């Protein structure tokens, strides 16, 4: 089955720790995205990538980093510089930039 | 200014009835796309329906239809014959011609009552 997978489902971060959220797609989509969702809010774009080895900052990129070394993978690292990381993180992909985005199941990040 | 506005934080509908979820948008681009997503309590965003700014007819997908009023800059989602499984958050989103970023509204929580 084609789709987008995210792992882990829940992630706990200690103060000062970097953590990495995984996002994998087997849809052969060119573009991938990371969003953050806070309670009662819509989605805010963190980073997006239109092709391999290229990525762009979104509206709230500070404290986050990404890589796109393979077409199917777009991991997100939440660094210690992100002071309020507790949120629900959603990864998405689209066949081309600007086309309909399809989402993974999400990762809930909590700070200990 | 907000690109996408959803003014109904919560809505209730009787099972088997129709319901309209409101969405207004703000753009000066002549070409844009409008999307609706459903987010059940599990968290995953499920794509429902798409409307292009140049589409002459309103989009329909099964029980979902999009009431597109270009002059009023509104793109309301209509769900017919509501089912208990329709209870979820619903998000409206827009993509402009200039750039590939999606803009999401704050969502509407729909509860279907048996």
CSV table of C-alpha atoms in Angstrom, one decimal:
chain,number,residue,atom,x,y,z
A,1,UNK,CA,0.0,0.0,0.0
A,2,UNK,CA,1.3,3.5,-0.9
A,3,UNK,CA,1.3,6.0,1.8
A,4,UNK,CA,3.2,8.2,4.3
A,5,UNK,CA,4.5,6.9,7.5
A,6,UNK,CA,5.7,8.8,10.5
A,7,UNK,CA,7.5,7.5,13.5
A,8,UNK,CA,7.4,7.5,16.4
A,9,UNK,CA,3.7,8.1,17.2
A,10,UNK,CA,4.8,9.7,20.6
A,11,UNK,CA,8.1,11.2,21.4
A,12,UNK,CA,9.4,12.6,24.7
A,13,UNK,CA,12.2,15.2,24.8
A,14,UNK,CA,14.3,16.2,27.7
A,15,UNK,CA,15.5,19.7,28.1
A,16,UNK,CA,18.5,20.5,25.9
A,17,UNK,CA,18.0,17.4,23.8
A,18,UNK,CA,17.7,17.2,20.0
A,19,UNK,CA,15.2,14.8,18.7
A,20,UNK,CA,14.4,13.6,15.2
A,21,UNK,CA,11.0,12.8,13.7
A,22,UNK,CA,10.9,10.4,10.8
A,23,UNK,CA,8.8,10.8,7.7
A,24,UNK,CA,8.8,8.3,4.8
A,25,UNK,CA,6.7,8.1,1.7
A,26,UNK,CA,6.4,5.5,-1.1
A,27,UNK,CA,4.2,7.5,-3.3
A,28,UNK,CA,7.0,8.7,-5.5
A,29,UNK,CA,6.1,12.3,-4.7
A,30,UNK,CA,8.6,15.1,-5.4
A,31,UNK,CA,7.5,17.5,-2.7
A,32,UNK,CA,7.4,17.0,1.1
A,33,UNK,CA,6.3,19.2,4.0
A,34,UNK,CA,6.5,19.5,7.8
A,35,UNK,CA,3.7,21.2,9.7
A,36,UNK,CA,3.2,22.0,13.4
A,37,UNK,CA,-0.2,21.9,15.0
A,38,UNK,CA,-0.9,23.4,18.4
A,39,UNK,CA,-4.2,22.7,20.3
A,40,UNK,CA,-7.1,24.5,18.7
A,41,UNK,CA,-5.0,25.8,15.9
A,42,UNK,CA,-4.5,25.2,12.2
A,43,UNK,CA,-1.3,24.0,10.6
A,44,UNK,CA,1.8,26.1,10.4
A,45,UNK,CA,4.5,25.3,7.9
A,46,UNK,CA,7.9,24.5,9.3
A,47,UNK,CA,10.0,23.4,6.2
A,48,UNK,CA,9.2,22.1,2.8
A,49,UNK,CA,11.2,20.4,0.1
A,50,UNK,CA,10.4,20.5,-3.6
A,51,UNK,CA,13.1,18.1,-4.8
A,52,UNK,CA,15.9,16.0,-3.3
A,53,UNK,CA,18.8,17.9,-1.8
A,54,UNK,CA,16.7,21.1,-1.6
A,55,UNK,CA,14.5,22.5,1.1
A,56,UNK,CA,13.0,25.9,2.1
A,57,UNK,CA,12.1,27.5,5.4
A,58,UNK,CA,8.4,27.9,6.2
A,59,UNK,CA,6.8,30.3,8.6
A,60,UNK,CA,8.2,28.9,11.8
A,61,UNK,CA,11.6,27.3,10.9
A,62,UNK,CA,13.5,28.6,13.9
A,63,UNK,CA,14.7,25.8,16.2
A,64,UNK,CA,14.1,23.1,13.5
A,65,UNK,CA,16.3,21.5,10.8
A,66,UNK,CA,15.6,19.1,8.0
A,67,UNK,CA,17.4,17.1,5.3
A,68,UNK,CA,16.3,15.6,2.0
A,69,UNK,CA,19.0,13.1,0.9
A,70,UNK,CA,16.5,10.6,-0.6
A,71,UNK,CA,13.2,11.3,-2.4
A,72,UNK,CA,11.2,9.1,0.0
A,73,UNK,CA,12.6,10.5,3.3
A,74,UNK,CA,12.3,13.9,4.9
A,75,UNK,CA,13.3,13.8,8.6
A,76,UNK,CA,12.7,16.7,10.9
A,77,UNK,CA,15.1,17.5,13.9
A,78,UNK,CA,13.7,19.5,16.7
A,79,UNK,CA,16.8,21.2,18.2
A,80,UNK,CA,17.3,22.5,21.8
A,81,UNK,CA,16.9,26.0,20.3
A,82,UNK,CA,13.2,25.3,20.0
A,83,UNK,CA,12.0,26.5,23.4
A,84,UNK,CA,8.4,25.4,23.0
A,85,UNK,CA,8.4,22.1,21.1
A,86,UNK,CA,5.3,20.5,22.6
A,87,UNK,CA,3.0,20.0,19.6
A,88,UNK,CA,1.6,17.6,17.1
A,89,UNK,CA,3.8,17.3,14.0
A,90,UNK,CA,2.4,16.4,10.6
A,91,UNK,CA,4.4,15.4,7.5
A,92,UNK,CA,2.8,15.6,4.1
A,93,UNK,CA,3.8,15.0,0.5
A,94,UNK,CA,2.5,16.0,-3.0
A,95,UNK,CA,3.3,14.7,-6.4
A,96,UNK,CA,4.5,18.1,-7.4
A,97,UNK,CA,4.9,21.3,-5.4
A,98,UNK,CA,1.5,23.0,-5.1
A,99,UNK,CA,-0.6,19.9,-5.8
A,100,UNK,CA,-2.9,18.2,-3.3
A,101,UNK,CA,-1.0,17.3,-0.1
A,102,UNK,CA,-1.4,13.9,1.5
A,103,UNK,CA,-0.6,13.5,5.2
A,104,UNK,CA,1.0,11.0,7.5
A,105,UNK,CA,-0.6,10.0,10.8
A,106,UNK,CA,1.5,12.5,12.8
A,107,UNK,CA,3.9,12.5,15.8
A,108,UNK,CA,3.0,14.0,19.2
A,109,UNK,CA,6.1,15.5,20.8
A,110,UNK,CA,6.1,16.1,24.6
A,111,UNK,CA,8.7,17.7,26.7
A,112,UNK,CA,9.7,16.1,30.0
B,1,UNK,CA,-4.6,39.6,7.1
B,2,UNK,CA,-5.7,36.0,7.4
B,3,UNK,CA,-5.5,34.1,4.2
B,4,UNK,CA,-8.2,31.6,5.3
B,5,UNK,CA,-11.0,32.3,7.8
B,6,UNK,CA,-13.2,29.7,9.4
B,7,UNK,CA,-15.6,31.5,11.7
B,8,UNK,CA,-17.4,28.5,13.2
B,9,UNK,CA,-15.4,26.9,15.9
B,10,UNK,CA,-18.0,24.3,16.5
B,11,UNK,CA,-21.0,22.9,14.7
B,12,UNK,CA,-23.7,20.3,15.5
B,13,UNK,CA,-25.8,18.4,13.0
B,14,UNK,CA,-28.4,15.7,13.3
B,15,UNK,CA,-27.5,12.4,11.7
B,16,UNK,CA,-28.8,12.2,8.1
B,17,UNK,CA,-29.1,15.9,7.8
B,18,UNK,CA,-26.9,18.2,5.7
B,19,UNK,CA,-24.5,20.7,7.1
B,20,UNK,CA,-22.5,23.6,5.7
B,21,UNK,CA,-19.1,24.6,7.0
B,22,UNK,CA,-18.0,28.1,6.2
B,23,UNK,CA,-14.7,29.2,4.7
B,24,UNK,CA,-13.6,32.6,3.3
B,25,UNK,CA,-10.3,33.3,1.8
B,26,UNK,CA,-8.2,36.3,0.9
B,27,UNK,CA,-5.9,36.5,-2.2
B,28,UNK,CA,-5.1,38.8,-5.0
B,29,UNK,CA,-3.7,36.0,-7.2
B,30,UNK,CA,-5.9,35.2,-10.2
B,31,UNK,CA,-5.1,31.5,-9.9
B,32,UNK,CA,-5.4,29.5,-6.7
B,33,UNK,CA,-6.7,26.3,-5.3
B,34,UNK,CA,-9.0,25.6,-2.4
B,35,UNK,CA,-8.9,22.4,-0.4
B,36,UNK,CA,-10.9,20.8,2.5
B,37,UNK,CA,-9.4,18.3,4.9
B,38,UNK,CA,-10.9,16.2,7.7
B,39,UNK,CA,-9.0,15.5,10.9
B,40,UNK,CA,-10.6,12.8,13.1
B,41,UNK,CA,-9.5,12.4,16.7
B,42,UNK,CA,-6.7,10.1,15.5
B,43,UNK,CA,-4.9,13.2,14.1
B,44,UNK,CA,-4.3,12.3,10.5
B,45,UNK,CA,-5.4,14.9,7.9
B,46,UNK,CA,-7.6,13.3,5.2
B,47,UNK,CA,-8.0,15.1,1.9
B,48,UNK,CA,-11.7,15.6,1.0
B,49,UNK,CA,-12.2,17.9,-2.0
B,50,UNK,CA,-10.5,20.4,-4.2
B,51,UNK,CA,-11.7,23.4,-6.2
B,52,UNK,CA,-9.6,25.4,-8.7
B,53,UNK,CA,-10.2,29.1,-9.1
B,54,UNK,CA,-11.0,28.7,-12.8
B,55,UNK,CA,-13.2,25.7,-12.4
B,56,UNK,CA,-16.7,26.5,-13.8
B,57,UNK,CA,-18.6,24.0,-11.7
B,58,UNK,CA,-18.6,23.4,-8.0
B,59,UNK,CA,-16.5,20.4,-7.0
B,60,UNK,CA,-18.3,17.3,-5.7
B,61,UNK,CA,-16.9,14.1,-4.2
B,62,UNK,CA,-19.6,11.7,-3.0
B,63,UNK,CA,-21.4,13.3,0.0
B,64,UNK,CA,-19.1,16.3,-0.1
B,65,UNK,CA,-19.6,19.3,-2.3
B,66,UNK,CA,-17.9,22.7,-2.3
B,67,UNK,CA,-20.1,25.8,-2.7
B,68,UNK,CA,-17.7,28.1,-4.5
B,69,UNK,CA,-18.7,31.7,-4.7
B,70,UNK,CA,-15.7,33.5,-6.3
B,71,UNK,CA,-17.0,37.0,-6.0
B,72,UNK,CA,-17.6,36.6,-2.3
B,73,UNK,CA,-14.3,34.7,-1.8
B,74,UNK,CA,-16.1,31.9,-0.1
B,75,UNK,CA,-15.6,28.1,-0.4
B,76,UNK,CA,-18.0,26.4,1.9
B,77,UNK,CA,-18.1,22.7,2.4
B,78,UNK,CA,-21.4,21.0,2.3
B,79,UNK,CA,-21.8,17.5,3.8
B,80,UNK,CA,-25.0,15.7,2.9
B,81,UNK,CA,-26.6,12.9,4.8
B,82,UNK,CA,-24.3,13.3,7.8
B,83,UNK,CA,-23.0,10.2,9.5
B,84,UNK,CA,-21.7,9.6,13.0
B,85,UNK,CA,-18.2,9.0,11.4
B,86,UNK,CA,-18.3,12.6,10.1
B,87,UNK,CA,-17.6,13.9,13.6
B,88,UNK,CA,-14.2,15.5,13.3
B,89,UNK,CA,-12.3,18.8,12.8
B,90,UNK,CA,-12.5,20.2,9.3
B,91,UNK,CA,-9.9,22.5,7.8
B,92,UNK,CA,-10.1,24.7,4.8
B,93,UNK,CA,-6.8,25.5,2.9
B,94,UNK,CA,-5.7,27.6,0.0
B,95,UNK,CA,-2.7,27.4,-2.3
B,96,UNK,CA,-1.8,30.5,-4.4
B,97,UNK,CA,-0.3,30.6,-7.8
B,98,UNK,CA,2.7,32.5,-6.5
B,99,UNK,CA,4.4,30.0,-4.3
B,100,UNK,CA,3.5,26.5,-3.4
B,101,UNK,CA,2.7,27.1,0.3
B,102,UNK,CA,-0.7,26.0,1.7
B,103,UNK,CA,-2.5,28.3,4.1
B,104,UNK,CA,-4.8,26.6,6.6
B,105,UNK,CA,-7.7,27.9,8.6
B,106,UNK,CA,-8.2,27.3,12.3
B,107,UNK,CA,-10.7,24.6,11.7
B,108,UNK,CA,-14.3,23.8,12.6
B,109,UNK,CA,-15.3,21.0,14.9
B,110,UNK,CA,-18.3,19.1,13.7
B,111,UNK,CA,-20.3,16.8,15.9
B,112,UNK,CA,-22.9,14.6,14.5
B,113,UNK,CA,-25.8,13.8,16.9
B,114,UNK,CA,-27.6,10.4,16.6
